[in-house]
Coordinates of C-alpha atoms in Angstrom, one line a residue:
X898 CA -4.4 -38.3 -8.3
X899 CA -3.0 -35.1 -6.2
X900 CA -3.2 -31.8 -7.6
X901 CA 0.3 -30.7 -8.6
X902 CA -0.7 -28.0 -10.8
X903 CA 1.6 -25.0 -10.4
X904 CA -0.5 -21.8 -10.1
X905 CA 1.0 -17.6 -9.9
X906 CA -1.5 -15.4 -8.6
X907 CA -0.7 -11.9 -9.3
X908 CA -2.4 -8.5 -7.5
X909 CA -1.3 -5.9 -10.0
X910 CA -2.3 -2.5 -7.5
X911 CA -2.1 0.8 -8.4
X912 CA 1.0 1.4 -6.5
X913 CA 2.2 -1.5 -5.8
X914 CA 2.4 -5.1 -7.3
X915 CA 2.1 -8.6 -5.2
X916 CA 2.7 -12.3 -6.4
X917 CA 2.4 -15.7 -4.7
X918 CA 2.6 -19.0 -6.2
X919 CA 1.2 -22.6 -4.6
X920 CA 2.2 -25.9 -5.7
X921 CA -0.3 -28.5 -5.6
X922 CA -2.3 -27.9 -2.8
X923 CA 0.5 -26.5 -0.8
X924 CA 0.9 -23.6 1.1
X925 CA 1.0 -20.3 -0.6
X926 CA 4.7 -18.5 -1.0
X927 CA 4.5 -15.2 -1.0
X928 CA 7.1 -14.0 -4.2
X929 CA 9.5 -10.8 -2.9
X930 CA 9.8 -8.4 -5.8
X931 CA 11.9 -5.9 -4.0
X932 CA 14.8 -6.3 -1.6
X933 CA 13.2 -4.8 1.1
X934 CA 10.1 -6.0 1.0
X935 CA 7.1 -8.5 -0.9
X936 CA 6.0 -5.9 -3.0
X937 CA 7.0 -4.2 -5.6
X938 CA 6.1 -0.2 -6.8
X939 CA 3.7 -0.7 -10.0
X940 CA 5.7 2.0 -11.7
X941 CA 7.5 2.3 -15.4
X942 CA 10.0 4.3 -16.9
X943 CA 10.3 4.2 -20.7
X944 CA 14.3 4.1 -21.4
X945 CA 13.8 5.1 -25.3
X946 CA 12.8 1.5 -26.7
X947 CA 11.9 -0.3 -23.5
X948 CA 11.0 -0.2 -20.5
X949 CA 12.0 -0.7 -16.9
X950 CA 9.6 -1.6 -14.2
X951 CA 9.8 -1.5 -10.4
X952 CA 12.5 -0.4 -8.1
X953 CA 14.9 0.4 -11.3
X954 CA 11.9 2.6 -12.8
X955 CA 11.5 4.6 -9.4
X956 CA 15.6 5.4 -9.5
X957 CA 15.4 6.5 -12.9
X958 CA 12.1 9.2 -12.6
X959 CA 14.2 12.2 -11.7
X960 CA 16.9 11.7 -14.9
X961 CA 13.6 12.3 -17.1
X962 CA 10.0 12.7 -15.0
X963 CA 8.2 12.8 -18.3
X964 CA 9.2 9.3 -18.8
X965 CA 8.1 7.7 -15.7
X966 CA 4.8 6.2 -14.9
X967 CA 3.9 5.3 -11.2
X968 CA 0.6 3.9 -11.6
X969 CA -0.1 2.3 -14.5
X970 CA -3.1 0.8 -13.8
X971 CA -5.0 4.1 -12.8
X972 CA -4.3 4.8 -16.8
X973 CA -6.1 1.4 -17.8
X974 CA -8.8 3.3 -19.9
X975 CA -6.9 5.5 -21.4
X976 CA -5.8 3.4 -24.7
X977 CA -2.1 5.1 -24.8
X978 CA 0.2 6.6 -22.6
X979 CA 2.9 9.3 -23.2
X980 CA 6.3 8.1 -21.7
X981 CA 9.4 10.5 -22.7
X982 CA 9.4 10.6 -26.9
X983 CA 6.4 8.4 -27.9
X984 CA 3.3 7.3 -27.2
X985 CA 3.1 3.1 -25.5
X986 CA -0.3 1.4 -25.7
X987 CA -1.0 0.9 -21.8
X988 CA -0.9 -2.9 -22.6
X989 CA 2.8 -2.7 -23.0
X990 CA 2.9 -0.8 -20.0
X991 CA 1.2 -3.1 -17.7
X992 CA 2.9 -6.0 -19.7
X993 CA 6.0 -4.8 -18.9
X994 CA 5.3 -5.2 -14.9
X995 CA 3.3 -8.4 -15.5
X996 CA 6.5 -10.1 -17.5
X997 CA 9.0 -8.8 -14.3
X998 CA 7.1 -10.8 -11.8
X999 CA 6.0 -13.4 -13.8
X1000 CA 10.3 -14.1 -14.2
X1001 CA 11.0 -12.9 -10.5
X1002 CA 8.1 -15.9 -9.3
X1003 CA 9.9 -18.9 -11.8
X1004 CA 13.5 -17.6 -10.6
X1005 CA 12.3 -17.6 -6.8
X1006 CA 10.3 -20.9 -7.2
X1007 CA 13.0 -22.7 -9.0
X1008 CA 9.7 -23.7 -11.5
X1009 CA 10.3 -24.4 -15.4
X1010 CA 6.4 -23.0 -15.9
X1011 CA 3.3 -22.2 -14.5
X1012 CA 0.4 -23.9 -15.8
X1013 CA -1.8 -20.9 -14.7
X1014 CA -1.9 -17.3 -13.9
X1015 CA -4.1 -15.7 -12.1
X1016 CA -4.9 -11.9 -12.2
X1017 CA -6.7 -10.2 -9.9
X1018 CA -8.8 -7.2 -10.3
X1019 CA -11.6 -4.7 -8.6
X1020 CA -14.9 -6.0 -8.4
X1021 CA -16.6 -3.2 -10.4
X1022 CA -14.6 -3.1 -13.2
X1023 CA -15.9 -3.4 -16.4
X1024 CA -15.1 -6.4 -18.9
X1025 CA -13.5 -4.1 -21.4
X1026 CA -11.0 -3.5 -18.1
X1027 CA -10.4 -7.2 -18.0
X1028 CA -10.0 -7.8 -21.1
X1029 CA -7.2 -5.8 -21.2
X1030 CA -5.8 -7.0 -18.0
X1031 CA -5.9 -10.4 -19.7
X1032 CA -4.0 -8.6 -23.2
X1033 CA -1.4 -7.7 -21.2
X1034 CA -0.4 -10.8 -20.0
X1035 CA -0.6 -12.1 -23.4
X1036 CA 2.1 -10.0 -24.2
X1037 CA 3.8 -10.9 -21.2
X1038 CA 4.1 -14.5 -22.7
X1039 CA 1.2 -15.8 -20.6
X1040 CA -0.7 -18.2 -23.3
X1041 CA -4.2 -17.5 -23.4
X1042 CA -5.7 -20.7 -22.3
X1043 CA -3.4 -20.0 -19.2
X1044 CA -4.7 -16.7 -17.8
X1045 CA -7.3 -16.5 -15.1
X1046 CA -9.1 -13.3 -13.5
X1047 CA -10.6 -13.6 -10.1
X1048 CA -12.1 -10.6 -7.9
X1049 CA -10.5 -9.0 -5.4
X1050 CA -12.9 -9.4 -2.8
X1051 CA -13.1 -13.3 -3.5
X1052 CA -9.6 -14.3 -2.8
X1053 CA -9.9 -12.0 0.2
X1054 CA -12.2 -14.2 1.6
X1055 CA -10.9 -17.3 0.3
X1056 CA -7.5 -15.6 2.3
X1057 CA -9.1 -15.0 5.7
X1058 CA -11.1 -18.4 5.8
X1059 CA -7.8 -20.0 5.2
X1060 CA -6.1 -18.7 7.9
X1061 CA -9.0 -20.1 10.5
X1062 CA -11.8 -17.5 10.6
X1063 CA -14.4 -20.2 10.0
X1064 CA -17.5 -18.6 8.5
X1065 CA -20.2 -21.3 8.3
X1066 CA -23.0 -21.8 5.5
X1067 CA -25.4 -18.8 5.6
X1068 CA -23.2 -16.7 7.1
X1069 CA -21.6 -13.2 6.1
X1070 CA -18.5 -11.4 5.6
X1071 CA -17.7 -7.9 4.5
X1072 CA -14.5 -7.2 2.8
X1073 CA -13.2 -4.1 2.1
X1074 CA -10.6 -3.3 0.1
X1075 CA -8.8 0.1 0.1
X1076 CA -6.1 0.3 -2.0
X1077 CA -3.8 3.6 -3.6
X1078 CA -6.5 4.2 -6.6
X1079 CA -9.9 2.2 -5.6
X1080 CA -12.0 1.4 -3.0
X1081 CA -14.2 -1.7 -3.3
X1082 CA -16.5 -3.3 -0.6
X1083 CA -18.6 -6.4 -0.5
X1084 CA -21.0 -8.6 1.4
X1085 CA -20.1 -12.3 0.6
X1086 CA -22.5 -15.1 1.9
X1087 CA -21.1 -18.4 2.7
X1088 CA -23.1 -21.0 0.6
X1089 CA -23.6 -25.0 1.2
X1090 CA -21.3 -26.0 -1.2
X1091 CA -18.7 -23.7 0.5
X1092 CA -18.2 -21.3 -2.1
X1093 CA -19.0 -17.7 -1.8
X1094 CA -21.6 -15.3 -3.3
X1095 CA -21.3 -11.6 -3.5
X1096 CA -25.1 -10.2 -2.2
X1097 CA -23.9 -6.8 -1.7
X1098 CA -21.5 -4.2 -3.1
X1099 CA -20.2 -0.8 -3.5
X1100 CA -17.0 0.9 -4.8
X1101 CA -15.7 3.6 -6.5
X1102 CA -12.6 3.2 -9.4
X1103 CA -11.1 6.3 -8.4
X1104 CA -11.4 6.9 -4.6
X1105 CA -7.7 5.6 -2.8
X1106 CA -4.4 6.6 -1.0
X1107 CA -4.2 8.6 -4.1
X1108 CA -6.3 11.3 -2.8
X1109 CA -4.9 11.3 0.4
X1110 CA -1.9 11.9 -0.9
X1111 CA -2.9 14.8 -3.2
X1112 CA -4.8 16.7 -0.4
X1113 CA -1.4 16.3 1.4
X1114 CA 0.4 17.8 -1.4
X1115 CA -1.8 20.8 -1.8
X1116 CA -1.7 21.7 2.1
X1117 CA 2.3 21.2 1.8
X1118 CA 2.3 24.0 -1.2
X1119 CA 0.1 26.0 0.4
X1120 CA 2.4 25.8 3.5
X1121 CA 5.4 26.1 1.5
X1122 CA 3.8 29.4 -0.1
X1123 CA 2.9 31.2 3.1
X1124 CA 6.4 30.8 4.3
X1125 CA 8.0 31.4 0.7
X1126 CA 6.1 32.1 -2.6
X1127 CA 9.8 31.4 -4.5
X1128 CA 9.8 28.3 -2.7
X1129 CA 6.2 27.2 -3.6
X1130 CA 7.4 28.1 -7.1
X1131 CA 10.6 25.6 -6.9
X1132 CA 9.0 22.7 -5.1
X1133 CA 6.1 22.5 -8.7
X1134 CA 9.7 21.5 -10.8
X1135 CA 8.7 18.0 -11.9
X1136 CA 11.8 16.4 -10.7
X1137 CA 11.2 18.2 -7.0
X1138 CA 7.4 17.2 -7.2
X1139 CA 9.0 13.5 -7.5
X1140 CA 10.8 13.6 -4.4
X1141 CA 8.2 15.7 -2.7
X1142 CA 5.9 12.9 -3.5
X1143 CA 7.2 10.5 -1.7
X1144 CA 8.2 12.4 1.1
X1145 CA 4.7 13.1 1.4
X1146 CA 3.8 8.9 1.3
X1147 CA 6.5 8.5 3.8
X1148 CA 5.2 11.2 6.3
X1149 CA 1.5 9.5 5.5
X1150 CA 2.4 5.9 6.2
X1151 CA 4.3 7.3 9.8
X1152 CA 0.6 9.0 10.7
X1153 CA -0.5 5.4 11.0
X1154 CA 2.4 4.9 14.2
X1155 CA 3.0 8.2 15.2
X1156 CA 0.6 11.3 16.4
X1157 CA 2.8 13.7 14.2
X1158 CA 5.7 13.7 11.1
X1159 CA 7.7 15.6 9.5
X1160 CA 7.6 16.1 5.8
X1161 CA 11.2 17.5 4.4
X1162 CA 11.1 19.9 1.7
X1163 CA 13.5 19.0 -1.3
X1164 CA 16.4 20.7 -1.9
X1165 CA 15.2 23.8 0.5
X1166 CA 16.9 22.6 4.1
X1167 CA 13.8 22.4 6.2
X1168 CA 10.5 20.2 6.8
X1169 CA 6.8 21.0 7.7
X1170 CA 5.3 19.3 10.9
X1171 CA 2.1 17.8 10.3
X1172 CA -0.1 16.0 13.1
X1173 CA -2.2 13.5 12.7
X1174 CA -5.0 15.6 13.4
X1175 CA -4.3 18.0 10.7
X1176 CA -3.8 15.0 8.3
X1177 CA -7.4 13.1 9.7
X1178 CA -9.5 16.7 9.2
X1179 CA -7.9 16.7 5.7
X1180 CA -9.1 12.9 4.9
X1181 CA -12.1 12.9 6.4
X1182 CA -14.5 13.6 3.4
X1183 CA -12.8 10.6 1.2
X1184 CA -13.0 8.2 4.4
X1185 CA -16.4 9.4 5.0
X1186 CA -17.0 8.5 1.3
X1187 CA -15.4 5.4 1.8
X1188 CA -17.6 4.5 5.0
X1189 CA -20.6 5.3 2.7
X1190 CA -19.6 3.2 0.7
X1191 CA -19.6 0.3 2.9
X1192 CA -23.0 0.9 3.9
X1193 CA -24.8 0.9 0.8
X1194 CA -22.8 -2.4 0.1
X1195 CA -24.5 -3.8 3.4
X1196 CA -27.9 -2.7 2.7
X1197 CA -27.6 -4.1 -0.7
X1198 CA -27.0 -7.4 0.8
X1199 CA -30.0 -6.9 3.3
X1200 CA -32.7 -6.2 0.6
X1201 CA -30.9 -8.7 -1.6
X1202 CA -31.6 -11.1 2.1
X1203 CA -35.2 -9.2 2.4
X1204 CA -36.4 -9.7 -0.7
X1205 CA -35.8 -13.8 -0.5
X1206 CA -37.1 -13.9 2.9
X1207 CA -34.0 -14.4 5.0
X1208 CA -32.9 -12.4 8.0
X1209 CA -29.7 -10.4 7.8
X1210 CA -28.4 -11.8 11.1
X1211 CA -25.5 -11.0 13.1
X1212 CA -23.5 -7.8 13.2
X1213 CA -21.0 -7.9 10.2
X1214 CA -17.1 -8.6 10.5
X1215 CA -15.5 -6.1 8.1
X1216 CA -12.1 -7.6 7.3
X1217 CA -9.8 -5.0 5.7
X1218 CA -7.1 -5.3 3.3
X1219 CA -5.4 -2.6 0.9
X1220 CA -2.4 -0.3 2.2
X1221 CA -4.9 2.5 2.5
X1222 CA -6.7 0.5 4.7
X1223 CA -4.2 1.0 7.4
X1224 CA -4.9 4.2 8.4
X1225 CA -6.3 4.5 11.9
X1226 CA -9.5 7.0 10.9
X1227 CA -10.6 4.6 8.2
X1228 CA -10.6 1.6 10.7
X1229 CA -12.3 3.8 13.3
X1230 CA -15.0 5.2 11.0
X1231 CA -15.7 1.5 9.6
X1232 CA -16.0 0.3 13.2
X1233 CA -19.7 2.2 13.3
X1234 CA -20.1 -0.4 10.3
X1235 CA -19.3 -3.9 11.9
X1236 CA -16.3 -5.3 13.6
X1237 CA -13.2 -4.6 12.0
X1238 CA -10.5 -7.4 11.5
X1239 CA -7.1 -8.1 9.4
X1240 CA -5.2 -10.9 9.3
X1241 CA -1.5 -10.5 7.8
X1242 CA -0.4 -8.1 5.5
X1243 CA -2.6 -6.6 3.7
X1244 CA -0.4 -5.7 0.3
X1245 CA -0.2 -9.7 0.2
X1246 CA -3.3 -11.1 1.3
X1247 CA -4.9 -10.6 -2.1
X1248 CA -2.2 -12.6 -4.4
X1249 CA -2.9 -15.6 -1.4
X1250 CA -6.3 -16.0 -1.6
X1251 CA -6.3 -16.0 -5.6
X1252 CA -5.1 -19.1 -5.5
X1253 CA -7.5 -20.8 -2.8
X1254 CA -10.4 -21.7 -4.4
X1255 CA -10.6 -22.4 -8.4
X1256 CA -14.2 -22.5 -8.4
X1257 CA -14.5 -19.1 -8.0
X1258 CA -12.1 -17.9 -10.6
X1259 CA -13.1 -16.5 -13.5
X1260 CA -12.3 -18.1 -17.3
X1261 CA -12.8 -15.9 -19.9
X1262 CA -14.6 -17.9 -22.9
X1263 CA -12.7 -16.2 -25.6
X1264 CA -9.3 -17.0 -23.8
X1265 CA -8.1 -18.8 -27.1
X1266 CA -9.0 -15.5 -29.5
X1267 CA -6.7 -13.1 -30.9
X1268 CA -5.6 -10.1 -28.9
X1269 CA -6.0 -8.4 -31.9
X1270 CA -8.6 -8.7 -34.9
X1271 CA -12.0 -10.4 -35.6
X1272 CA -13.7 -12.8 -38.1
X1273 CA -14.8 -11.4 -41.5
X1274 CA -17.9 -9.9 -41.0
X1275 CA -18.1 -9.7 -37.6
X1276 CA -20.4 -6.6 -36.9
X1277 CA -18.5 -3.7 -35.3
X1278 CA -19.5 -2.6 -31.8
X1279 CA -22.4 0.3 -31.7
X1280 CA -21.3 3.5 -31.5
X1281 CA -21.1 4.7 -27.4
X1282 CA -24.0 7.3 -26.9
X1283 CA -21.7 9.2 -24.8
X1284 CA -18.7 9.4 -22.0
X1285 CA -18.3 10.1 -18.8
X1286 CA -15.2 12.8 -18.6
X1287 CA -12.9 12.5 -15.6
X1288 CA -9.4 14.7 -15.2
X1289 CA -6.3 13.0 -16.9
X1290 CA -3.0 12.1 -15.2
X1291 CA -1.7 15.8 -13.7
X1292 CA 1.1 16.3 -11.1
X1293 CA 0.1 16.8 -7.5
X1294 CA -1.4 20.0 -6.3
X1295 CA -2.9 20.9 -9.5
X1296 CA -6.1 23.5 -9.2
X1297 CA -9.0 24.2 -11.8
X1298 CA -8.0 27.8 -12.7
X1299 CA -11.4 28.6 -15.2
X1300 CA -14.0 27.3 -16.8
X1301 CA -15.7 27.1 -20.0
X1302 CA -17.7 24.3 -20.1
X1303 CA -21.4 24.6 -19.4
X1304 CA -24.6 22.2 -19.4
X1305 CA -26.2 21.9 -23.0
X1306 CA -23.3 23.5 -24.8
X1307 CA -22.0 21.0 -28.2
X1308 CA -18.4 20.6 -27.6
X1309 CA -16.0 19.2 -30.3
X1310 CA -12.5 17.4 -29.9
X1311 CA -9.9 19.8 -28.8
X1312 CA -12.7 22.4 -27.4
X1313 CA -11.8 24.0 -24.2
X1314 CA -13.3 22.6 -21.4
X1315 CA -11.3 24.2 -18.7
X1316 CA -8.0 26.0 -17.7
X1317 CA -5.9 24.0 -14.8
X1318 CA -2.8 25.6 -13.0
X1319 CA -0.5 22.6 -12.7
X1320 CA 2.9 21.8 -10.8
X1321 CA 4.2 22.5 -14.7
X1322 CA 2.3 25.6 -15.4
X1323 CA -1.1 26.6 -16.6
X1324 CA -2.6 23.7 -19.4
X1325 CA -6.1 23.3 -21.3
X1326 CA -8.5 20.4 -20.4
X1327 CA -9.9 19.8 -23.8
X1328 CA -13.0 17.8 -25.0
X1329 CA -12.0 14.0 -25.5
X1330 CA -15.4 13.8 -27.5
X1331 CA -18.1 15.2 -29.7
X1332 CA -21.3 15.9 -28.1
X1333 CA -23.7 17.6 -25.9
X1334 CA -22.2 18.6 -22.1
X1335 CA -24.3 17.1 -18.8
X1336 CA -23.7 17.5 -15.6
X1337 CA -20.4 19.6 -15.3
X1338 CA -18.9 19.9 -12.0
X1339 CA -16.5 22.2 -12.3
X1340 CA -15.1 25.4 -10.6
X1341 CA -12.3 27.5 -10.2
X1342 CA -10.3 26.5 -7.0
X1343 CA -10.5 22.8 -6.8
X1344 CA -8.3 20.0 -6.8
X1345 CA -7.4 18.5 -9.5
X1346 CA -8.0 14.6 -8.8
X1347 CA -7.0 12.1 -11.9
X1348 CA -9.7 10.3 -12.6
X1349 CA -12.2 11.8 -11.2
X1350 CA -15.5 12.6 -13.7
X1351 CA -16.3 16.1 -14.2
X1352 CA -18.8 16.1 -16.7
X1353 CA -20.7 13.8 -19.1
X1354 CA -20.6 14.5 -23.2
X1355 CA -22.8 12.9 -25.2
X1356 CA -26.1 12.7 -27.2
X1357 CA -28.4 15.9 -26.6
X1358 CA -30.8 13.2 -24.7
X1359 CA -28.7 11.3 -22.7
X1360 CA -30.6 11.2 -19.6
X1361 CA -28.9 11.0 -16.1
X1362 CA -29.9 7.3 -15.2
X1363 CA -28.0 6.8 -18.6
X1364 CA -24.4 8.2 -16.4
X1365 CA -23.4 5.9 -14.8
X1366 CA -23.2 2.9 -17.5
X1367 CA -21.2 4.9 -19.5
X1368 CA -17.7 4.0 -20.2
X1369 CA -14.9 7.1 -18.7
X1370 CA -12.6 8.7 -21.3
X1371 CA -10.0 11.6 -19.8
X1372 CA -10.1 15.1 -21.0
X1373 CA -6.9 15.7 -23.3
X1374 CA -4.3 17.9 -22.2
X1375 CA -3.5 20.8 -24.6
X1376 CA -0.6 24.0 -24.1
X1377 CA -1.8 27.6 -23.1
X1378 CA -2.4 30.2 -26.0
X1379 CA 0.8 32.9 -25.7
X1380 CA -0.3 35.1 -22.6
X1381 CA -2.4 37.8 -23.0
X1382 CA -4.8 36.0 -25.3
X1383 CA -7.6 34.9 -22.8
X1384 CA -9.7 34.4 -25.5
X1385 CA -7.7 32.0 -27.4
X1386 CA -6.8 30.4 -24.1
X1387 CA -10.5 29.3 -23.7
X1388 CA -11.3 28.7 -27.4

């Protein structure tokens, strides 16, 4: 009998959110979820009650900035989220997106139901990530037995040997995927039974656009302060920062056509001139790590190919996808790597390929559980014998002003960890966690980069080969004590 089964694959990105759907074993249609283009921005805005998503939450940020959200997904750890007058669980804030698209794919198909959905994600995130991916589209009103997760890097593949790139048993592809808030790479073999298997990989959870666009932001303050230190002081109002923001994306994405922009200055009648050399000498140590990256990912598929007695063979096609991906230096540095190669856009090629190939999506075996709960006398999960501590969501620009922290010191919940300056004034970074500190790596001047890990707390023995297993829990934000009181400040 044909396959008829209706399937939605949906790429939820840090920025930006992509769908398709495939009916049977038709072609893929690619859903558009804003009315100028296929994607749609990732973002929410809490509007008391509920929450808007999309295009509608990116007009309402500047009526109330502390109640917008524009990348949920770089917040998946974090448990809850503060959006204008309350705390939301970040489940309802990805659900929230999930359930837009979800509606926008039935209404553009002209479908009564899917009978699957298919999430994709990085391909070094943890289960406990996943799992709740998969939550959230449970509250979406995706039933559990319906939700599938596939890998990033999979239905990239499955994408780009769709489209003709024949790659025959034995062979190897590289895929890397650089997206607004991770990076992931890996080395896929072609197998006999024409499936896939990752031999090599690399990536980092919080290396993307996102940086870029933060090291733009500083420079554009510290321009702005040279020429003006009042005018430095007005662009840091949230609302400004906002439209400085994406002013900033604008003048990055131009870079990628264009040997110069121009990046205007809200409210303050005049723009900077940035070249694309400037912008390439600021980005160089993230596409550098991104390069890096890719060749651990490749040698980890030649000792994987070593070790079973097999020769690596030919030079590698490294076929990009991810926005960030775009950028002329990033394609140029990879080039040293293997051949680089796209094929369509690469915001969409993702939500394609997830629905290519079922045998390599992933079914959760407690799909039918609960979100919530567990059987009676279920033993509870063992205590974590530490975290790894990374910055929490700040405005652009933000600098590490002082710091308190140091290696062996016992911290507890709400100690001072460190003083940032921040586009909404000086704040606390304060201890998420009881414990011993390791390996701080902190100091006064530098950015400020969400997500990034700046220290480890945990058991007095946690050793460092211990790191990098452990799960990542943000520093808390906490107010400045009245000025004048630096010692209450760093208490």
């Amino acid at each position: 009998m044909e396959d008829v089964k209706r399937r939605l694959c949906i790429d939820f990105g840090t920025s930006n959110t992509a769908a398709a759907y495939r009916v049977g074993a038709g072609e893929p249609v690619v859903v558009p979820l804003s009315p100028a283009a296929v994607a749609m921005p990732s973002a929410v805005f809490a509007d008391g009650a509920t929450l808007q998503v999309g295009a509608a939450a990116v007009v309402r940020r500047l009526q109330r900035p502390d109640a917008f959200e524009a990348t949920p997904k770089a917040r998946i750890a974090e448990g809850e989220v503060e959006l204008g007058d309350r705390f939301w669980p970040v489940e309802d804030l990805i659900a929230a997106v999930l359930r837009y698209v979800t509606r926008a794919a039935l209404a553009h198909s002209g479908l009564p139901a899917f009978d699957s959905v298919i999430l994709t994600h990085p391909d070094k995130w943890s289960e406990r990530r996943k799992r709740v991916l998969r939550h959230a589209a449970q509250r979406a009103g995706v039933r559990p037995d319906q939700i599938r997760t596939a890998s990033e890097s999979l239905a990239a593949a499955w994408y780009y040997v769709y489209r003709g790139h024949d790659v025959a048993a034995g062979e190897r592809m590289c895929v890397f995927d650089f997206g607004a808030g991770t990076c992931d790479v890996a080395v896929l073999r072609r197998e006999r039974d024409g499936n896939f298997t990752v031999i090599g990989s690399g990536g980092d959870n919080y290396l993307g656009g996102r940086d870029f666009d933060a090291r733009l932001m500083r420079w554009v303050l510290d321009e702005a302060a040279e020429l003006d230190p009042a005018l430095a002081d007005r662009l840091r109002n949230p609302a400004t920062q906002l439209l400085l923001a994406e002013n900033v994306r604008i003048a990055k994405e131009a870079l990628s056509e264009s040997a110069q922009a121009g990046i205007e200055l809200p409210d303050a009648g005049r723009s900077l001139l940035l070249t694309r050399r400037e912008f390439e000498a600021m980005i160089t140590p993230f596409v550098d790590r991104a390069t890096e990256l890719t060749r651990e990912a490749v040698m980890n598929a030649d000792a994987v190919q070593a070790s079973a007695g097999e020769s690596p063979g030919a030079r590698l096609a490294v076929y990009v996808t991810g926005g960030t991906s775009s950028i002329p230096l990033v394609q140029s540095a990879l080039s040293a790597v293997g051949r680089v190669a796209r094929i369509g856009d690469p915001k969409v090629v993702v939500a394609q390929g997830g629905l290519l190939r079922s045998t390599n999506i992933e079914v959760p075996q407690s799909a039918a559980m609960p979100i919530v709960g567990a059987p009676a006398g279920t033993p509870g999960p063992r205590p974590e014998p530490g975290h790894r501590i990374t910055f929490p969501a700040v405005g652009p620009g933000a600098v590490v002003a002082a710091v308190s922290a140091h290696d062996g010191t016992f911290v507890r919940v709400g100690e001072v960890l460190a003083v940032i300056d921040s586009p909404g004034g000086r704040c606390r970074l304060e201890s998420p966690f009881d414990g011993v500190v390791h390996g701080v790596d902190l100091r006064p001047g530098a950015a400020v980069i969400p997500g990034a890990v700046f220290a480890v707390i945990g058991a007095p023995d946690l050793h460092r080969n211990q790191w990098g297993s452990l799960h990542r829990l943000p520093a808390r934000l906490g107010p400045m004590a009245p000025r004048g009181d630096r010692n209450a400040q760093l208490r």
